[in-house]
CSV table of C-alpha atoms in Angstrom, one decimal:
chain,number,residue,atom,x,y,z
A,1,UNK,CA,85.8,118.4,96.0
A,2,UNK,CA,89.9,118.8,96.3
A,3,UNK,CA,91.5,115.3,97.6
A,4,UNK,CA,95.3,115.8,100.5
A,5,UNK,CA,97.5,112.3,100.5
A,6,UNK,CA,100.6,112.1,101.0
A,7,UNK,CA,99.5,108.2,99.8
A,8,UNK,CA,100.8,108.4,96.1
A,9,UNK,CA,100.7,111.0,93.4
A,10,UNK,CA,101.7,110.9,90.0
A,11,UNK,CA,105.4,112.2,89.2
A,12,UNK,CA,108.3,112.4,87.2
A,13,UNK,CA,105.9,110.3,84.2
A,14,UNK,CA,105.4,106.8,86.5
A,15,UNK,CA,103.2,106.7,90.0
A,16,UNK,CA,104.8,107.0,93.1
A,17,UNK,CA,104.5,105.5,96.1
A,18,UNK,CA,105.9,107.2,99.6
A,19,UNK,CA,108.1,108.8,97.6
A,20,UNK,CA,109.4,105.5,95.7
A,21,UNK,CA,108.3,104.7,92.2
A,22,UNK,CA,105.8,102.0,91.7
A,23,UNK,CA,108.4,100.2,88.9
A,24,UNK,CA,111.0,100.4,91.9
A,25,UNK,CA,108.7,98.0,94.2
A,26,UNK,CA,107.5,95.8,91.7
A,27,UNK,CA,111.6,95.3,90.7
A,28,UNK,CA,112.7,95.6,93.7
A,29,UNK,CA,111.1,94.7,96.2
A,30,UNK,CA,107.9,91.9,98.0
A,31,UNK,CA,104.4,93.1,98.3
A,32,UNK,CA,105.4,93.5,102.8
A,33,UNK,CA,107.5,95.9,101.5
A,34,UNK,CA,105.0,97.8,99.4
A,35,UNK,CA,102.6,97.1,102.7
A,36,UNK,CA,104.7,98.4,105.1
A,37,UNK,CA,105.7,101.6,102.8
A,38,UNK,CA,102.0,102.7,102.2
A,39,UNK,CA,101.1,102.0,106.6
A,40,UNK,CA,104.0,103.3,107.4
A,41,UNK,CA,105.3,105.5,105.4
A,42,UNK,CA,109.2,103.7,104.6
A,43,UNK,CA,110.2,100.6,103.3
A,44,UNK,CA,111.0,98.0,106.3
A,45,UNK,CA,114.3,96.9,107.7
A,46,UNK,CA,114.7,93.3,106.6
A,47,UNK,CA,114.0,92.5,110.2
A,48,UNK,CA,110.7,94.1,110.2
A,49,UNK,CA,109.7,92.4,106.6
A,50,UNK,CA,109.8,89.1,108.3
A,51,UNK,CA,108.4,90.0,111.3
A,52,UNK,CA,106.0,91.7,108.8
A,53,UNK,CA,105.3,88.4,106.7
A,54,UNK,CA,105.4,86.4,109.9
A,55,UNK,CA,101.9,87.3,111.1
A,56,UNK,CA,100.6,87.5,107.8
A,57,UNK,CA,101.1,83.9,107.8
A,58,UNK,CA,100.2,82.9,111.1
A,59,UNK,CA,96.4,84.6,110.2
A,60,UNK,CA,96.1,82.8,107.1
A,61,UNK,CA,94.0,79.9,107.9
A,62,UNK,CA,91.9,78.4,110.8
A,63,UNK,CA,90.5,75.7,109.7
A,64,UNK,CA,86.8,75.1,107.3
A,65,UNK,CA,84.8,75.7,111.4
A,66,UNK,CA,86.1,79.6,111.7
A,67,UNK,CA,83.2,81.7,110.8
A,68,UNK,CA,85.5,83.7,108.0
A,69,UNK,CA,86.0,80.9,106.3
A,70,UNK,CA,82.7,79.4,106.5
A,71,UNK,CA,80.9,81.2,105.9
A,72,UNK,CA,81.8,82.6,101.9
A,73,UNK,CA,82.3,78.9,101.5
A,74,UNK,CA,78.0,79.7,101.9
A,75,UNK,CA,77.9,82.6,100.5
A,76,UNK,CA,79.8,81.1,96.9
A,77,UNK,CA,77.3,77.7,97.6
A,78,UNK,CA,74.7,80.3,96.3
A,79,UNK,CA,75.9,80.7,93.1
A,80,UNK,CA,78.3,84.9,94.3
A,81,UNK,CA,80.8,85.3,92.8
A,82,UNK,CA,84.7,85.6,94.5
A,83,UNK,CA,83.7,89.3,95.8
A,84,UNK,CA,80.4,88.6,96.9
A,85,UNK,CA,82.6,85.9,98.8
A,86,UNK,CA,85.2,87.4,100.0
A,87,UNK,CA,83.2,90.5,101.3
A,88,UNK,CA,80.9,88.4,103.4
A,89,UNK,CA,83.8,86.7,105.1
A,90,UNK,CA,85.0,90.2,105.7
A,91,UNK,CA,82.4,90.6,106.8
A,92,UNK,CA,82.5,88.2,109.6
A,93,UNK,CA,85.9,89.8,110.8
A,94,UNK,CA,84.7,91.5,114.5
A,95,UNK,CA,84.7,91.2,118.5
A,96,UNK,CA,85.4,88.1,118.8
A,97,UNK,CA,86.6,86.5,115.2
A,98,UNK,CA,89.5,88.7,114.8
A,99,UNK,CA,88.2,91.7,116.7
A,100,UNK,CA,90.5,90.7,119.3
A,101,UNK,CA,93.6,92.8,118.0
A,102,UNK,CA,92.4,96.5,117.7
A,103,UNK,CA,91.1,96.2,121.0
A,104,UNK,CA,94.6,93.7,122.7
A,105,UNK,CA,96.5,97.0,120.6
A,106,UNK,CA,94.4,100.1,123.3
A,107,UNK,CA,95.1,98.0,126.1
A,108,UNK,CA,98.4,97.6,125.7
A,109,UNK,CA,98.4,100.9,124.8
A,110,UNK,CA,97.2,102.1,128.0
A,111,UNK,CA,100.1,104.2,130.8
A,112,UNK,CA,99.0,101.6,132.8
A,113,UNK,CA,101.1,98.2,134.3
A,114,UNK,CA,99.7,94.8,134.0
A,115,UNK,CA,99.2,94.2,137.2
A,116,UNK,CA,96.4,97.2,136.9
A,117,UNK,CA,95.0,96.6,133.5
A,118,UNK,CA,94.0,93.1,135.6
A,119,UNK,CA,92.8,94.3,139.4
A,120,UNK,CA,90.5,97.4,137.0
A,121,UNK,CA,89.5,94.6,134.5
A,122,UNK,CA,88.4,92.7,137.2
A,123,UNK,CA,86.5,95.3,138.6
A,124,UNK,CA,84.0,95.9,135.7
A,125,UNK,CA,84.1,92.6,134.9
A,126,UNK,CA,85.3,93.0,131.3
A,127,UNK,CA,86.9,90.8,128.9
A,128,UNK,CA,90.8,91.8,128.1
A,129,UNK,CA,90.7,90.6,124.1
A,130,UNK,CA,94.4,88.8,123.7
A,131,UNK,CA,94.0,86.2,126.3
A,132,UNK,CA,92.3,82.7,126.0
A,133,UNK,CA,91.2,80.0,122.6
A,134,UNK,CA,88.7,77.4,123.4
A,135,UNK,CA,91.5,74.5,121.9
A,136,UNK,CA,94.2,76.4,122.9
A,137,UNK,CA,94.3,76.1,127.2
A,138,UNK,CA,97.4,75.7,127.9
A,139,UNK,CA,99.1,77.7,125.6
A,140,UNK,CA,98.6,78.9,121.5
A,141,UNK,CA,101.2,77.3,119.8
A,142,UNK,CA,101.1,80.0,116.9
A,143,UNK,CA,101.2,83.6,119.9
A,144,UNK,CA,104.8,81.4,120.9
A,145,UNK,CA,106.3,80.8,117.0
A,146,UNK,CA,105.5,84.7,116.6
A,147,UNK,CA,107.3,85.3,119.3
A,148,UNK,CA,110.6,82.6,118.9
A,149,UNK,CA,110.0,84.9,115.8
A,150,UNK,CA,110.0,88.3,117.0
A,151,UNK,CA,112.8,87.1,120.1
A,152,UNK,CA,115.6,85.7,116.5
A,153,UNK,CA,114.7,89.1,113.9
A,154,UNK,CA,115.3,91.3,117.3
A,155,UNK,CA,112.6,93.1,117.2
A,156,UNK,CA,111.2,95.4,120.5
A,157,UNK,CA,110.6,94.0,123.6
A,158,UNK,CA,109.0,96.9,125.0
A,159,UNK,CA,104.7,95.0,124.7
A,160,UNK,CA,105.3,91.8,124.0
A,161,UNK,CA,107.1,91.5,128.0
A,162,UNK,CA,103.8,93.3,128.9
A,163,UNK,CA,101.4,91.2,127.4
A,164,UNK,CA,102.9,88.7,129.1
A,165,UNK,CA,102.9,90.4,131.8
A,166,UNK,CA,98.2,90.8,131.7
A,167,UNK,CA,99.1,87.2,131.4
A,168,UNK,CA,101.0,85.8,134.8
A,169,UNK,CA,98.3,88.9,136.3
A,170,UNK,CA,95.7,87.1,135.4
A,171,UNK,CA,96.9,84.1,136.4
A,172,UNK,CA,97.6,85.2,139.9
A,173,UNK,CA,94.5,87.3,140.2
A,174,UNK,CA,91.7,85.4,138.5
A,175,UNK,CA,92.9,82.0,139.2
A,176,UNK,CA,93.2,79.8,136.7
A,177,UNK,CA,95.3,80.3,133.1
A,178,UNK,CA,94.4,82.2,129.8
A,179,UNK,CA,97.3,81.5,127.9
A,180,UNK,CA,97.5,84.9,125.2
A,181,UNK,CA,95.6,84.0,121.9
A,182,UNK,CA,96.8,84.6,118.1
A,183,UNK,CA,95.8,88.0,118.7
A,184,UNK,CA,97.4,88.9,121.9
A,185,UNK,CA,100.5,88.0,120.3
A,186,UNK,CA,99.7,90.3,117.4
A,187,UNK,CA,98.6,92.9,118.6
A,188,UNK,CA,101.5,93.3,121.0
A,189,UNK,CA,103.6,92.8,117.8
A,190,UNK,CA,102.2,95.3,116.0
A,191,UNK,CA,103.0,97.7,119.2
A,192,UNK,CA,106.3,96.8,118.6
A,193,UNK,CA,106.0,97.5,115.1
A,194,UNK,CA,103.9,101.6,116.0
A,195,UNK,CA,101.2,101.2,113.6
A,196,UNK,CA,98.0,102.1,114.6
A,197,UNK,CA,95.8,100.0,116.5
A,198,UNK,CA,93.1,101.4,114.0
A,199,UNK,CA,94.9,99.3,111.5
A,200,UNK,CA,94.1,95.7,114.4
A,201,UNK,CA,91.3,94.2,112.6
A,202,UNK,CA,92.6,95.2,108.6
A,203,UNK,CA,96.2,93.7,109.5
A,204,UNK,CA,94.0,90.1,110.4
A,205,UNK,CA,91.4,90.2,107.1
A,206,UNK,CA,94.9,90.9,105.4
A,207,UNK,CA,96.5,87.3,106.0
A,208,UNK,CA,93.5,85.7,106.4
A,209,UNK,CA,91.8,87.1,102.4
A,210,UNK,CA,94.4,84.4,101.1
A,211,UNK,CA,92.6,81.3,103.2
A,212,UNK,CA,88.4,83.3,102.2
A,213,UNK,CA,89.7,82.6,98.3
A,214,UNK,CA,90.7,79.1,99.0
A,215,UNK,CA,87.2,78.4,100.1
A,216,UNK,CA,85.7,79.5,98.0
A,217,UNK,CA,86.8,78.7,95.9
A,218,UNK,CA,86.8,75.5,97.3
A,219,UNK,CA,83.1,75.8,97.2
A,220,UNK,CA,82.6,76.6,93.9
A,221,UNK,CA,84.7,73.8,92.1
A,222,UNK,CA,83.8,71.1,93.8
A,223,UNK,CA,80.4,71.2,95.2
A,224,UNK,CA,76.8,71.4,94.6
A,225,UNK,CA,74.1,74.2,95.7
A,226,UNK,CA,73.6,75.3,98.1
A,227,UNK,CA,75.1,74.9,101.5
A,228,UNK,CA,71.4,74.5,103.6
A,229,UNK,CA,71.1,73.3,107.5
A,230,UNK,CA,69.2,69.7,108.3
A,231,UNK,CA,66.4,69.4,110.0
A,232,UNK,CA,68.6,67.3,112.6
A,233,UNK,CA,70.6,71.0,112.9
A,234,UNK,CA,68.0,73.2,114.2
A,235,UNK,CA,66.6,72.1,117.4
A,236,UNK,CA,63.1,74.2,117.6
A,237,UNK,CA,62.5,76.7,121.0
A,238,UNK,CA,59.2,77.8,119.8
């Protein structure tokens, strides 16, 4: 079986990644630069590198109540190793938790204007991913921080303007404020950086993994086996 790849090769006595020597990357470049190189095929500018770093930091942790935090802890509490605990955490990332980035990127990459996008979604009874939050009902401070960072770095504004336009149209047409959440902000910025929408969930996973690691390790270190629901937490409906 023959495999074709443009990602890496062994050449001139060493591994090259997208034409860059691995040893040179180790010596002169950051992890986020290596991520950008792998996914985009070129090293980022300083602004792009700083923006990707900020995106990952924004994803890193959001409390033990998040599925991607408590699920790894439950799995770790039954005696599983770190890799199994992290795999369980990764599997929590889906439509309603961390998975809205990809869907929002697809929305933003449509040719339609914000007013048309919102009108169509309301007519179809579909929810637009990347807007609204259970806790941050007025504004998601994480999203605002990312937009501020993007502005400071001189990043493009095409998709940021569009996602903000959709937010305004939702308030106008729906009569209810649904602020851009962290997923919507990340989606807009990933679009500005030219990333494929299919990488949306993966970016969230990449950023959240250190948080999962910390929770799983804390569970292994400090808690006794194993996590279970108390009777008062269970409501029988039969």
